[in-house]
Coordinates of C-alpha atoms in Angstrom, one line a residue:
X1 CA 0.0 0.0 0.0
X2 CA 1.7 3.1 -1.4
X3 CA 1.3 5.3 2.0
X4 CA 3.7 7.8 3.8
X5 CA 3.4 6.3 7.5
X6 CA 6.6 6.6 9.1
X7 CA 7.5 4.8 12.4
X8 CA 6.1 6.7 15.0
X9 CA 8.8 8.1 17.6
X10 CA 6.5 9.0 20.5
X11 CA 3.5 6.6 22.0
X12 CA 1.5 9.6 23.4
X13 CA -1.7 8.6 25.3
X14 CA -2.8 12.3 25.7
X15 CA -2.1 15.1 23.9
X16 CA 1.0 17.3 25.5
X17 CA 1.0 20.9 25.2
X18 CA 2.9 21.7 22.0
X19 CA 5.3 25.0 23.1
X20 CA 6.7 22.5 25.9
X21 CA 6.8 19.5 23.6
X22 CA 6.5 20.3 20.0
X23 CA 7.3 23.6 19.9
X24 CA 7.8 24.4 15.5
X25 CA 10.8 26.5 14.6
X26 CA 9.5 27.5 11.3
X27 CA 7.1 30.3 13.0
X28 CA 8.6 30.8 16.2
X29 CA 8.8 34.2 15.4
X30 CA 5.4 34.4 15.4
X31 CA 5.0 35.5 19.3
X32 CA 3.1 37.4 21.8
X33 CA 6.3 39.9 21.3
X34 CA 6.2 39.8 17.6
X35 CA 2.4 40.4 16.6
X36 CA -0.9 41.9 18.1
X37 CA -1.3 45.1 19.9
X38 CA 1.9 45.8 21.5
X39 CA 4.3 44.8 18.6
X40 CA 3.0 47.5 16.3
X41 CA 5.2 49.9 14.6
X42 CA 4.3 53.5 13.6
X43 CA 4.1 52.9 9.8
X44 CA 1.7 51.0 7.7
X45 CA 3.6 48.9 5.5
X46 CA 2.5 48.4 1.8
X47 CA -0.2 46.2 0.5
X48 CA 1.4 44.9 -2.3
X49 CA 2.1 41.1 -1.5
X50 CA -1.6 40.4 -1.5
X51 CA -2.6 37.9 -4.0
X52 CA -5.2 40.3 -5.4
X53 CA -5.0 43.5 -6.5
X54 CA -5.7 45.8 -3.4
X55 CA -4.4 50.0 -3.2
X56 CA -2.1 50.5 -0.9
X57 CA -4.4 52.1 2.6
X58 CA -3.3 55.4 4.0
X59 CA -4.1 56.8 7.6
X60 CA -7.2 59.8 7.2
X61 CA -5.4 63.0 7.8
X62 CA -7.2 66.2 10.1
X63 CA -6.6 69.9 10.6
X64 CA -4.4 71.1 13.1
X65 CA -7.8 72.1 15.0
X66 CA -8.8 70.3 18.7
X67 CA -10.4 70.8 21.8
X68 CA -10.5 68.9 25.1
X69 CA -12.6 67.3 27.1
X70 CA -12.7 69.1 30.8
X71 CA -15.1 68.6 33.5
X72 CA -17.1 71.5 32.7
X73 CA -18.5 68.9 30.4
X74 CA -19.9 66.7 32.8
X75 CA -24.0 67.3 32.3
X76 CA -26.0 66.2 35.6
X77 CA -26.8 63.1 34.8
X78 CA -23.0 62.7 34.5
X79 CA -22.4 62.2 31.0
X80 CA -20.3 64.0 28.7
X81 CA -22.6 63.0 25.8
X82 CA -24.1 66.1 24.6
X83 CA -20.5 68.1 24.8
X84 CA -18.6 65.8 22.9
X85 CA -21.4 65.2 20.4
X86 CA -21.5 68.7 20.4
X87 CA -17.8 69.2 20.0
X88 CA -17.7 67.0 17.2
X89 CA -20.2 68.8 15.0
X90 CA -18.6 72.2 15.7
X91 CA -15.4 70.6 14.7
X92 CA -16.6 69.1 12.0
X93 CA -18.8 71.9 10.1
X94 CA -15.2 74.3 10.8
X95 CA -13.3 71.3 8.2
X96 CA -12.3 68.8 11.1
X97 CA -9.7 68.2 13.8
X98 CA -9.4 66.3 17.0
X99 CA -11.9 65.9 20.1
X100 CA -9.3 65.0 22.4
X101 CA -11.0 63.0 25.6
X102 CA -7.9 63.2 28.7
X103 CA -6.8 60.9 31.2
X104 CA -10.1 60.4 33.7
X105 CA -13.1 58.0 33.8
X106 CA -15.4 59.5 31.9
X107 CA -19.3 58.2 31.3
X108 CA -21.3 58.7 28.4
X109 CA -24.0 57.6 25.5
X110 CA -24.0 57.2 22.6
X111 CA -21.4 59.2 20.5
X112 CA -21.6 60.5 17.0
X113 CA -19.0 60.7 14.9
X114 CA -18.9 63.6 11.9
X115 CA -16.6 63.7 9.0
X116 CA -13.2 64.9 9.6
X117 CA -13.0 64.5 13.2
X118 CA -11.2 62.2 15.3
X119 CA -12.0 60.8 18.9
X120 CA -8.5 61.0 20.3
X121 CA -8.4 58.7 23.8
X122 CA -5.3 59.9 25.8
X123 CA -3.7 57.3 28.1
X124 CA -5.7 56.6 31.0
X125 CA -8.8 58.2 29.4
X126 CA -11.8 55.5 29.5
X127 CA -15.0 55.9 28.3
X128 CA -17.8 53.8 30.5
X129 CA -20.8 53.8 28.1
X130 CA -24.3 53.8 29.5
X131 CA -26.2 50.7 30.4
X132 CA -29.8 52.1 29.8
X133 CA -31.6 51.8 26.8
X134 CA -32.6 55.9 26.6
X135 CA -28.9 56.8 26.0
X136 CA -29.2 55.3 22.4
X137 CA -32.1 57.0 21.5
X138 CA -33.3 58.2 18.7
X139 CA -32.7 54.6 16.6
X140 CA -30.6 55.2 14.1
X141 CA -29.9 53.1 10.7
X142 CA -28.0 50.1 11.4
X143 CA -27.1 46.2 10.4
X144 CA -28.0 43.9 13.5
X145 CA -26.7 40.6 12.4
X146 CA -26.8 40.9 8.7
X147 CA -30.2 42.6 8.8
X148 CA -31.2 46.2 8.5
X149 CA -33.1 47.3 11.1
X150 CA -33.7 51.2 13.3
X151 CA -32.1 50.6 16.3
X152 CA -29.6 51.7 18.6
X153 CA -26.1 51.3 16.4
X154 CA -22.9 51.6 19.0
X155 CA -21.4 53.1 21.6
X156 CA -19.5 55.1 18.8
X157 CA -21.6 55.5 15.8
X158 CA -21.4 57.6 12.4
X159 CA -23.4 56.9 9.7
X160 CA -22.1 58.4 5.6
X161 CA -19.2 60.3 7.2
X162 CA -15.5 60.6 5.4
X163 CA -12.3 60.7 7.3
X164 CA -13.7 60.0 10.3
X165 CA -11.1 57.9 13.3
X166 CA -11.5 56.3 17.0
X167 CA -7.4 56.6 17.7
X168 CA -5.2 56.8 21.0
X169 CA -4.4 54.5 24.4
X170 CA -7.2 54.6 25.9
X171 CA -10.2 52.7 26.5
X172 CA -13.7 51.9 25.9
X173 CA -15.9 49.7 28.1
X174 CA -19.4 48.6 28.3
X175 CA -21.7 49.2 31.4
X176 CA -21.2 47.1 34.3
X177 CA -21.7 43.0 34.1
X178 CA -24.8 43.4 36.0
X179 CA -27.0 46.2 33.9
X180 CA -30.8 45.1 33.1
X181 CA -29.5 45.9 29.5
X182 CA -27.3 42.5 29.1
X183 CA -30.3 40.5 29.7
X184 CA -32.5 41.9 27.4
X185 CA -33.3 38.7 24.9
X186 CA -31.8 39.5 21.0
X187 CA -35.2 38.9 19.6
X188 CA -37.4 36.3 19.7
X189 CA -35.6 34.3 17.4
X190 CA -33.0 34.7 14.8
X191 CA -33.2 37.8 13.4
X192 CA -34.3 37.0 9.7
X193 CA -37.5 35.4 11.7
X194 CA -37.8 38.5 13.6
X195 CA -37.5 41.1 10.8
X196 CA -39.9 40.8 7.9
X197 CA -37.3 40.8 4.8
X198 CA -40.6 42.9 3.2
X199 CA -41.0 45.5 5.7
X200 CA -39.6 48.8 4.7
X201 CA -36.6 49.4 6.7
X202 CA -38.0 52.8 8.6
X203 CA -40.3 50.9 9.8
X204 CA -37.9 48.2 11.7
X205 CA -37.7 50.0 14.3
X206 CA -35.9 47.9 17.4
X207 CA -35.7 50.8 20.1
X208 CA -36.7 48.8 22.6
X209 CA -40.3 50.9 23.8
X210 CA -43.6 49.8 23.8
X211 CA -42.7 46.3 23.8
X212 CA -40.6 46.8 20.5
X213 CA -36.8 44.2 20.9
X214 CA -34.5 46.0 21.8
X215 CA -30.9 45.0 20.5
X216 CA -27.9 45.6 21.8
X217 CA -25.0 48.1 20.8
X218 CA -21.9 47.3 19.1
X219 CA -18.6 49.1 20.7
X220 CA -17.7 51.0 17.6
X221 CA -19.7 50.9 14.4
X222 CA -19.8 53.1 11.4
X223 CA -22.1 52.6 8.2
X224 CA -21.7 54.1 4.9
X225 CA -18.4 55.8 5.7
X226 CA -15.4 55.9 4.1
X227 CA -11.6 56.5 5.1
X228 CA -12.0 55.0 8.4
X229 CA -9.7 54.3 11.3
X230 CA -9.5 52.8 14.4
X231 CA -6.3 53.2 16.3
X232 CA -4.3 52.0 19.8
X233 CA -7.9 51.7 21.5
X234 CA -8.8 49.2 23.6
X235 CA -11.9 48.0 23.9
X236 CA -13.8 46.2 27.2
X237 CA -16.9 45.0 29.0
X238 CA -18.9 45.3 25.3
X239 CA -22.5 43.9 25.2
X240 CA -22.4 43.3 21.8
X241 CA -19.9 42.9 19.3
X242 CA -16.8 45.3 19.6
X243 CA -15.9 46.8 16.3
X244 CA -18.1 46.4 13.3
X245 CA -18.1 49.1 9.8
X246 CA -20.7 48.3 7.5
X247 CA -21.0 49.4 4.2
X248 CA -17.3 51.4 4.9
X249 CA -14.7 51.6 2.4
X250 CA -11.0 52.3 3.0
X251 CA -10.5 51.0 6.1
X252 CA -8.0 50.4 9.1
X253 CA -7.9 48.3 11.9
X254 CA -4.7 48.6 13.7
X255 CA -3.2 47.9 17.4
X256 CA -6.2 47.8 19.0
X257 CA -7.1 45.5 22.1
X258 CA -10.0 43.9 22.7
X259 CA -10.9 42.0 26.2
X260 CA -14.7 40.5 25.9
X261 CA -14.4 37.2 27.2
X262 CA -17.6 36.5 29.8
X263 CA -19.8 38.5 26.6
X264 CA -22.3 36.2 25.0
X265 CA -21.9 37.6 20.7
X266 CA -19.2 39.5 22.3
X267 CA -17.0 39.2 19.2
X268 CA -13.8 41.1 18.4
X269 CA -13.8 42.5 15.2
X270 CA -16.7 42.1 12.0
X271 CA -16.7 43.5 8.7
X272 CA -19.9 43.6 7.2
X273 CA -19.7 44.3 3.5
X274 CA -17.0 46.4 3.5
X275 CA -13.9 46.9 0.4
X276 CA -10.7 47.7 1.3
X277 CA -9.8 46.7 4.9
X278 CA -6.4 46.6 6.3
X279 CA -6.5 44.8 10.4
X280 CA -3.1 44.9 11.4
X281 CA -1.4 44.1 14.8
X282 CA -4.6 43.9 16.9
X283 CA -5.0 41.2 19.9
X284 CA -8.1 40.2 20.5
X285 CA -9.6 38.0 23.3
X286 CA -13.6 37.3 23.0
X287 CA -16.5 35.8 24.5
X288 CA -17.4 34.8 20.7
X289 CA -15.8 34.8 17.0
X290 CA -12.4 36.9 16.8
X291 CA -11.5 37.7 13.5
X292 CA -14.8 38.2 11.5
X293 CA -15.6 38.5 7.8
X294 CA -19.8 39.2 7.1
X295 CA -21.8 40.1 3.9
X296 CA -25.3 39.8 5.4
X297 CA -28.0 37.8 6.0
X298 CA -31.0 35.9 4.0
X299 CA -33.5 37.5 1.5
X300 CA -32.4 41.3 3.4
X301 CA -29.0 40.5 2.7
X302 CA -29.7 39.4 -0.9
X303 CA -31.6 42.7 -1.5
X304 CA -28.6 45.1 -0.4
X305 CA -25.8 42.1 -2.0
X306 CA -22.7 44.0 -0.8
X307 CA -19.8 42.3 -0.7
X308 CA -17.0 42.1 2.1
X309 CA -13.8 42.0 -0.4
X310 CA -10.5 43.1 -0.4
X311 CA -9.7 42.5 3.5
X312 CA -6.1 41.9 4.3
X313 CA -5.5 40.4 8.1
X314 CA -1.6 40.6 9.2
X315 CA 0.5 40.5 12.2
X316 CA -2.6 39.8 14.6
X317 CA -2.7 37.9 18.1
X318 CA -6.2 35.8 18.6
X319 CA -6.6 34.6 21.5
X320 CA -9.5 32.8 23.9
X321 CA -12.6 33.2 21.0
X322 CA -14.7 31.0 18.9
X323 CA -12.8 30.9 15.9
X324 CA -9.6 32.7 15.2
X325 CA -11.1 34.1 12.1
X326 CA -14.3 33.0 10.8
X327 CA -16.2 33.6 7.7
X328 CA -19.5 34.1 8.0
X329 CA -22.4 32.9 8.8
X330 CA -23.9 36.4 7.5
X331 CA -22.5 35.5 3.6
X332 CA -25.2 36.6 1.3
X333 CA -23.7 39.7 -0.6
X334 CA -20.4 36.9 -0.9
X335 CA -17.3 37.4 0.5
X336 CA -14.1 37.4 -1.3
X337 CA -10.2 38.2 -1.9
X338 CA -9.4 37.6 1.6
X339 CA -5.5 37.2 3.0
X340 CA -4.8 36.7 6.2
X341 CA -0.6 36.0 6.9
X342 CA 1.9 36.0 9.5
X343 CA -1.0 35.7 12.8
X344 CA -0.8 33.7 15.8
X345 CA -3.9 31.7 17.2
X346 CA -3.4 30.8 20.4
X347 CA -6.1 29.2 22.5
X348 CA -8.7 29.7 20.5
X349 CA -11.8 27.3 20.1
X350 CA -11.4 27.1 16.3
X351 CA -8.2 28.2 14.0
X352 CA -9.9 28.8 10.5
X353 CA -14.0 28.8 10.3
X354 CA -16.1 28.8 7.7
X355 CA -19.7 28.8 8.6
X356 CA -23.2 29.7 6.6
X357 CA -26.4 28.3 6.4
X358 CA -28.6 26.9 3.8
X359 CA -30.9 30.3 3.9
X360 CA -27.7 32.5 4.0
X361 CA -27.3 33.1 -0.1
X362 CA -23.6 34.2 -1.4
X363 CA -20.4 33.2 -2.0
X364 CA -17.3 32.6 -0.1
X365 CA -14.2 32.4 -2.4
X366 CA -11.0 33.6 -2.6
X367 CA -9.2 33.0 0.5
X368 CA -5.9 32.7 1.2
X369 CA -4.3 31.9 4.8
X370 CA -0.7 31.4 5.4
X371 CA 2.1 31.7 8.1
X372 CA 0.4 31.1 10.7
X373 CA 1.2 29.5 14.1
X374 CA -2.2 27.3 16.0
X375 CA -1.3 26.3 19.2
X376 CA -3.6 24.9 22.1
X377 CA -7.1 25.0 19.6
X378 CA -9.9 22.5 19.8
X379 CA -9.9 22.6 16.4
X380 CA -7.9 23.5 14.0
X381 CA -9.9 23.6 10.6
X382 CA -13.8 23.9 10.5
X383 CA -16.4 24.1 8.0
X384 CA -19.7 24.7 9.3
X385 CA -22.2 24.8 6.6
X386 CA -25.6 23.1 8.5
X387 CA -25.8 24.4 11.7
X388 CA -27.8 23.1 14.5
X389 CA -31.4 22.2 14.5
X390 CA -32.3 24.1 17.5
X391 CA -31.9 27.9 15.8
X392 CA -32.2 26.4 11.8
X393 CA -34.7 23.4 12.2
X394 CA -35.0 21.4 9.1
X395 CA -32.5 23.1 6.9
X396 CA -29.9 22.0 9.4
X397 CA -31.2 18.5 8.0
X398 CA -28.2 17.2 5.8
X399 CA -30.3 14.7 3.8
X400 CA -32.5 14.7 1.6
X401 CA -30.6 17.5 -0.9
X402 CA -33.0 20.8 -1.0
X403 CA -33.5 22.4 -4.3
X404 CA -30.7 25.3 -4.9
X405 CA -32.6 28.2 -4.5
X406 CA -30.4 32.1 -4.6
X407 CA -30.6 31.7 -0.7
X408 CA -27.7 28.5 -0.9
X409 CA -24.9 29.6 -0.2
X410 CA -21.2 28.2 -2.1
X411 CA -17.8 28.1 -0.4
X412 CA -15.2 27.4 -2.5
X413 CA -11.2 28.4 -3.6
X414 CA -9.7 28.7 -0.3
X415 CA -6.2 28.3 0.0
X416 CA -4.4 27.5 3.9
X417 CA -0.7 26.8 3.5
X418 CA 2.6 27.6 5.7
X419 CA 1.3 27.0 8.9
X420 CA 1.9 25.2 12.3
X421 CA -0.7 23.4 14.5
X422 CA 1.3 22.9 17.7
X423 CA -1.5 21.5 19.6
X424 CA -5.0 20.6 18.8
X425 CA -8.2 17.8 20.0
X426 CA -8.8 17.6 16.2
X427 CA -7.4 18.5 12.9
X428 CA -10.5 18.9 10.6
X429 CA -14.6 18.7 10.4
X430 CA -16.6 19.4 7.2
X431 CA -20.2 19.1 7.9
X432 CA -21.0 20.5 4.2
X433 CA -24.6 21.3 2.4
X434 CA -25.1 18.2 -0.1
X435 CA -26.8 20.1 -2.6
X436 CA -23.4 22.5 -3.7
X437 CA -20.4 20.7 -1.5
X438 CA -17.1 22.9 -0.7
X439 CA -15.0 22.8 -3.1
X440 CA -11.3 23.5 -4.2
X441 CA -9.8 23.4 -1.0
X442 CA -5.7 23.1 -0.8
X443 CA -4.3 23.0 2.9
X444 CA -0.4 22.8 2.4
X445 CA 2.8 22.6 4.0
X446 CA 2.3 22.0 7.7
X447 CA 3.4 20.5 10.5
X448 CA 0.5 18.8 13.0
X449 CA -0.1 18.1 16.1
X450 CA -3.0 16.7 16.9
X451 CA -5.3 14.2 18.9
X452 CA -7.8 13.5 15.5
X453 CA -7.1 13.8 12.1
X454 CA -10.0 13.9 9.9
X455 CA -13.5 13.6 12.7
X456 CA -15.7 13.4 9.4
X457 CA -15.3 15.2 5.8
X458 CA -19.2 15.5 4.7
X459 CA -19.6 16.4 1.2
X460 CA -16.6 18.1 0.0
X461 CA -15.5 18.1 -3.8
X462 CA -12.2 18.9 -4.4
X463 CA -9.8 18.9 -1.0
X464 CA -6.3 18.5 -1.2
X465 CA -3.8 18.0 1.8
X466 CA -0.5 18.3 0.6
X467 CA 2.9 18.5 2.4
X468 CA 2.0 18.2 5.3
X469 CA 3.4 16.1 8.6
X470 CA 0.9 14.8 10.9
X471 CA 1.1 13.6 14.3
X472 CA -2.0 12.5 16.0
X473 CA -3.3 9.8 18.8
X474 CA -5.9 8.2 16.9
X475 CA -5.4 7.2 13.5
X476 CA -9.5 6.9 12.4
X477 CA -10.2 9.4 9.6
X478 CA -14.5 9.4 8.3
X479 CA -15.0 10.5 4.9
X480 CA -18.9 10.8 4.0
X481 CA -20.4 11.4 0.7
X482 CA -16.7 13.5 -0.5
X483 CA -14.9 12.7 -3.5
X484 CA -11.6 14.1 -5.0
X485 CA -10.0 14.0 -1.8
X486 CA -6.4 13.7 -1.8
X487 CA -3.5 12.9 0.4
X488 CA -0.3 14.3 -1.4
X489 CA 3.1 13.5 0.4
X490 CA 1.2 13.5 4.1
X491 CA 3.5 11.9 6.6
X492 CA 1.4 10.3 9.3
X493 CA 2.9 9.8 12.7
X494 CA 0.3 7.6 14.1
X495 CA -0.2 5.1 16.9
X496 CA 0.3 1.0 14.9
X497 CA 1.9 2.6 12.3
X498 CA -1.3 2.2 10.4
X499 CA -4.4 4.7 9.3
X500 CA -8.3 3.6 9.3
X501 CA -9.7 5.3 6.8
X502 CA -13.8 4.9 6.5
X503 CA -15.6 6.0 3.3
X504 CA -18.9 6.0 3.3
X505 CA -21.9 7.4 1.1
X506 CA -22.8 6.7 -2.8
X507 CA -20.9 10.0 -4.2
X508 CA -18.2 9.0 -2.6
X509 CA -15.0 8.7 -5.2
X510 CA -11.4 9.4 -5.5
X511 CA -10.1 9.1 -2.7
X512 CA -6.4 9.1 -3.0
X513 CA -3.2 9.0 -1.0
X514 CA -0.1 9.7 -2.6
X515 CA 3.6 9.3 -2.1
X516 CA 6.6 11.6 -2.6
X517 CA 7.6 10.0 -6.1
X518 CA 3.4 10.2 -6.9
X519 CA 2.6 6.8 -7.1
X520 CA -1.0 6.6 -5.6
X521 CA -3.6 4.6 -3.9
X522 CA -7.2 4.8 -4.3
X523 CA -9.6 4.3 -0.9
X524 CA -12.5 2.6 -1.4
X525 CA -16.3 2.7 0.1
X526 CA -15.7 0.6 3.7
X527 CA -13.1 0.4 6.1
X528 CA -9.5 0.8 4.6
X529 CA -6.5 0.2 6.9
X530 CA -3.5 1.5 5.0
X531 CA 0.1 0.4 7.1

């Protein structure tokens, strides 16, 4: 049996942790010290490595105008929300300049940002925003969760500003843990079930009175605005998701922080249908996804169909989160030319997500992932496609095939190569939509460690493993209903020296493992033990 299973050097019952035991040299550099939040330089380096064609991104520039936050600020209620809103517009019908807020805990609601201004946070400046639903008031147009609704948009909000920017070292946090606003319920449902897809969007109103859902703010969120950046800050305590543009253009993302760990959807950042996005050197440490790439959501996401494209992620630190990045599930205007390099996972549920659902429309193609380090993940590669019965009922039923309708969604072209997975329960899980599989997949050159290899592979079309050395404590890989899968010079390190490898389903076909020199093997449908 033409097979690449070397002698295995190590019987390990149970999984060691990888940086004491398996540390990988090839992105050691790729450290706490070398990426995320306090690694990054003062210049933004160029653009031009990305395997599509993206402009280089330049920081918005402001007059030489500010003014400063002072006590005298401070209304009665103990906000400083109607001066600095009130600052900012003064600022920004005189052309622009800085609002700078100084060292001091400062409380406010909801702040509006106007083009040509920048919220400058000194050190030691933190911004506690309100916990009570009348501080976001009027609603204002906004995307909850791929969906347009009236509500109450973020902590930080602009909506069709230019050169507008969130920059400096200090912080903003969320109300207290204990608020009446972090139990409020996020709908009824999900939120395409919530929102009528044919109700006129004015009329979505989600402000929380007269019985009307009420759903939370994001951190920071601009719509429609373009030249955007977000700078140094760090952001805590959120109720919501942290940083989310919509609809933005020219945008960066760069050493920010962001601590939302015991936040249910308290993910770090999400770009929703947005061109142009640089994230650079940011940490980020969530109660939900990390890195986050959305396009919208169902038949209101069809009707708007804008795409996230053009998003480079570099030098970045994920830490405790759901995925380390993740795209999706919100996929309907598509997402595409995505390149994410030279980022550290580290302790994150999942490394690399994709997840939609059968009712989510678009298309996911053209990602690319490399140098990357995964250490201490549950998982390492995920695809997601289904869902769970409990929020998507029958269409999280795999079989029978549904009829392709322009609400099912395709993921395809995706590219993950020059990577580490120091430690991991499991390697890989593709629980697929049988009606268009996932397709064209390459995952190459990498070095594995890992309890499970392969838990299933559900109706994939096209996945190739290539280069690749992989050490693992069960040697049981399920392969269900995929075909052109193949094994190309993949170095097992397993316990017996030997693989089980189960096909299963009628479309399954082509399985094959090859060797260095190319000759091949083809699985077939049963129980194959390949020594």
């Amino acid at each position: 049996m033409i097979i690449n299973l070397k002698p295995l050097f190590i019987l390990f019952a149970a999984l060691m942790p990888a940086h004491a035991a398996y540390a990988d040299t090839t992105y050691g550099n790729l450290t706490d010290k070398t990426v995320g939040a306090a690694a990054m330089p003062e210049r933004i380096e160029s653009l031009a490595n990305a395997p599509f064609k993206m402009k280089d991104l330049r920081r918005p520039t402001f007059p030489d105008r500010s003014v400063t936050v002072t006590e005298a600020a401070v209304a009665a209620d103990g906000k400083i929300t109607k001066a600095v809103n009130g600052m900012i517009t003064d600022l920004s019908k005189r052309g622009g300049g800085t609002v700078i807020v100084p060292e001091g805990h400062w409380k406010s609601g909801r702040i509006v940002l106007k083009s040509n201004v920048n919220l400058h946070l000194e050190k030691g400046a933190v911004i506690e925003f309100s916990g009570s639903i009348d501080d976001y008031q009027p609603a204002v147009f906004t995307r909850h969760e791929g969906v347009e609704i009236m509500g109450a948009g973020a902590f930080v909000y602009a909506n069709n500003e230019k050169n507008i920017a969130l920059t400096g070292n200090g912080k903003i946090i969320g109300p207290p843990m204990d608020v009446k606003m972090r139990t409020l319920p996020n709908g009824k449902s999900v939120v395409e079930n919530d929102v009528p897809h044919d109700m006129p969007v004015k009329e979505r109103v989600c402000d929380g009175y007269d019985g009307r859902t009420f759903y939370r703010p994001k951190s920071f969120s601009p719509i429609n605005c373009k030249n955007v950046l977000v700078e140094g800050v760090t952001f805590e305590r959120s109720v919501l998701w942290n940083v989310n543009p919509v609809y933005c253009e020219n945008v960066i993302i760069r050493g920010i922080t962001v601590n939302s760990t015991d936040v249910p959807s308290g993910d770090g950042i999400d770009i929703s249908s947005c061109k142009n996005v640089l994230i650079e050197y940011s940490t980020l440490n969530c109660g939900d996804d990390c890195f986050t790439l959305k396009a919208g959501r169902c038949e209101d996401g069809l009707r708007v169909n804008k795409p996230t494209e053009n998003v480079v992620i570099r030098y970045c630190l994920a830490k405790e989160g759901h995925g380390g990045i993740t795209c999706g599930s919100e996929t309907a205007g598509g997402i595409r030319n995505v390149y994410l390099h030279d980022c550290l996972f580290y302790g994150t549920r999942t490394g690399f997500r994709f997840k939609t659902r059968r009712n989510r429309g678009g298309t996911v193609a053209g990602i690319t992932y490399e140098n990357v380090r995964l250490v201490d993940v549950r998982e390492a590669f995920t695809w997601d496609l289904l869902g769970s019965k409990t929020y998507m009922g029958e269409l999280a039923r795999r079989y029978p095939p549904l009829d392709i309708t322009p609400l099912t969604p395709t993921v395809k072209d995706i590219t993950i190569r020059n990577f580490a997975v120091e430690s991991a329960d499991r390697l890989l899980t593709v629980n697929a939509i049988p009606e268009i599989p996932c397709s064209n997949v390459l995952i190459e050159n990498g070095k594995i460690r890992t309890n499970r290899i392969i838990r299933t592979m559900n109706d994939a079309d096209g996945f190739t493993f290539r280069n690749l050395e992989i050490q693992a404590t069960d040697n049981r890989m399920t392969i269900d209903d995929s075909r052109n899968v193949t094994f190309d010079d993949v170095t097992f390190y397993v316990p017996g020296n030997a693989l089980d490898i189960e096909i299963k389903g009628n479309k399954a076909e082509r399985i094959t493992i090859k060797d260095a020199e190319g000759n091949a093997t083809e699985c077939r449908n049963g129980l194959n033990k390949l020594n």
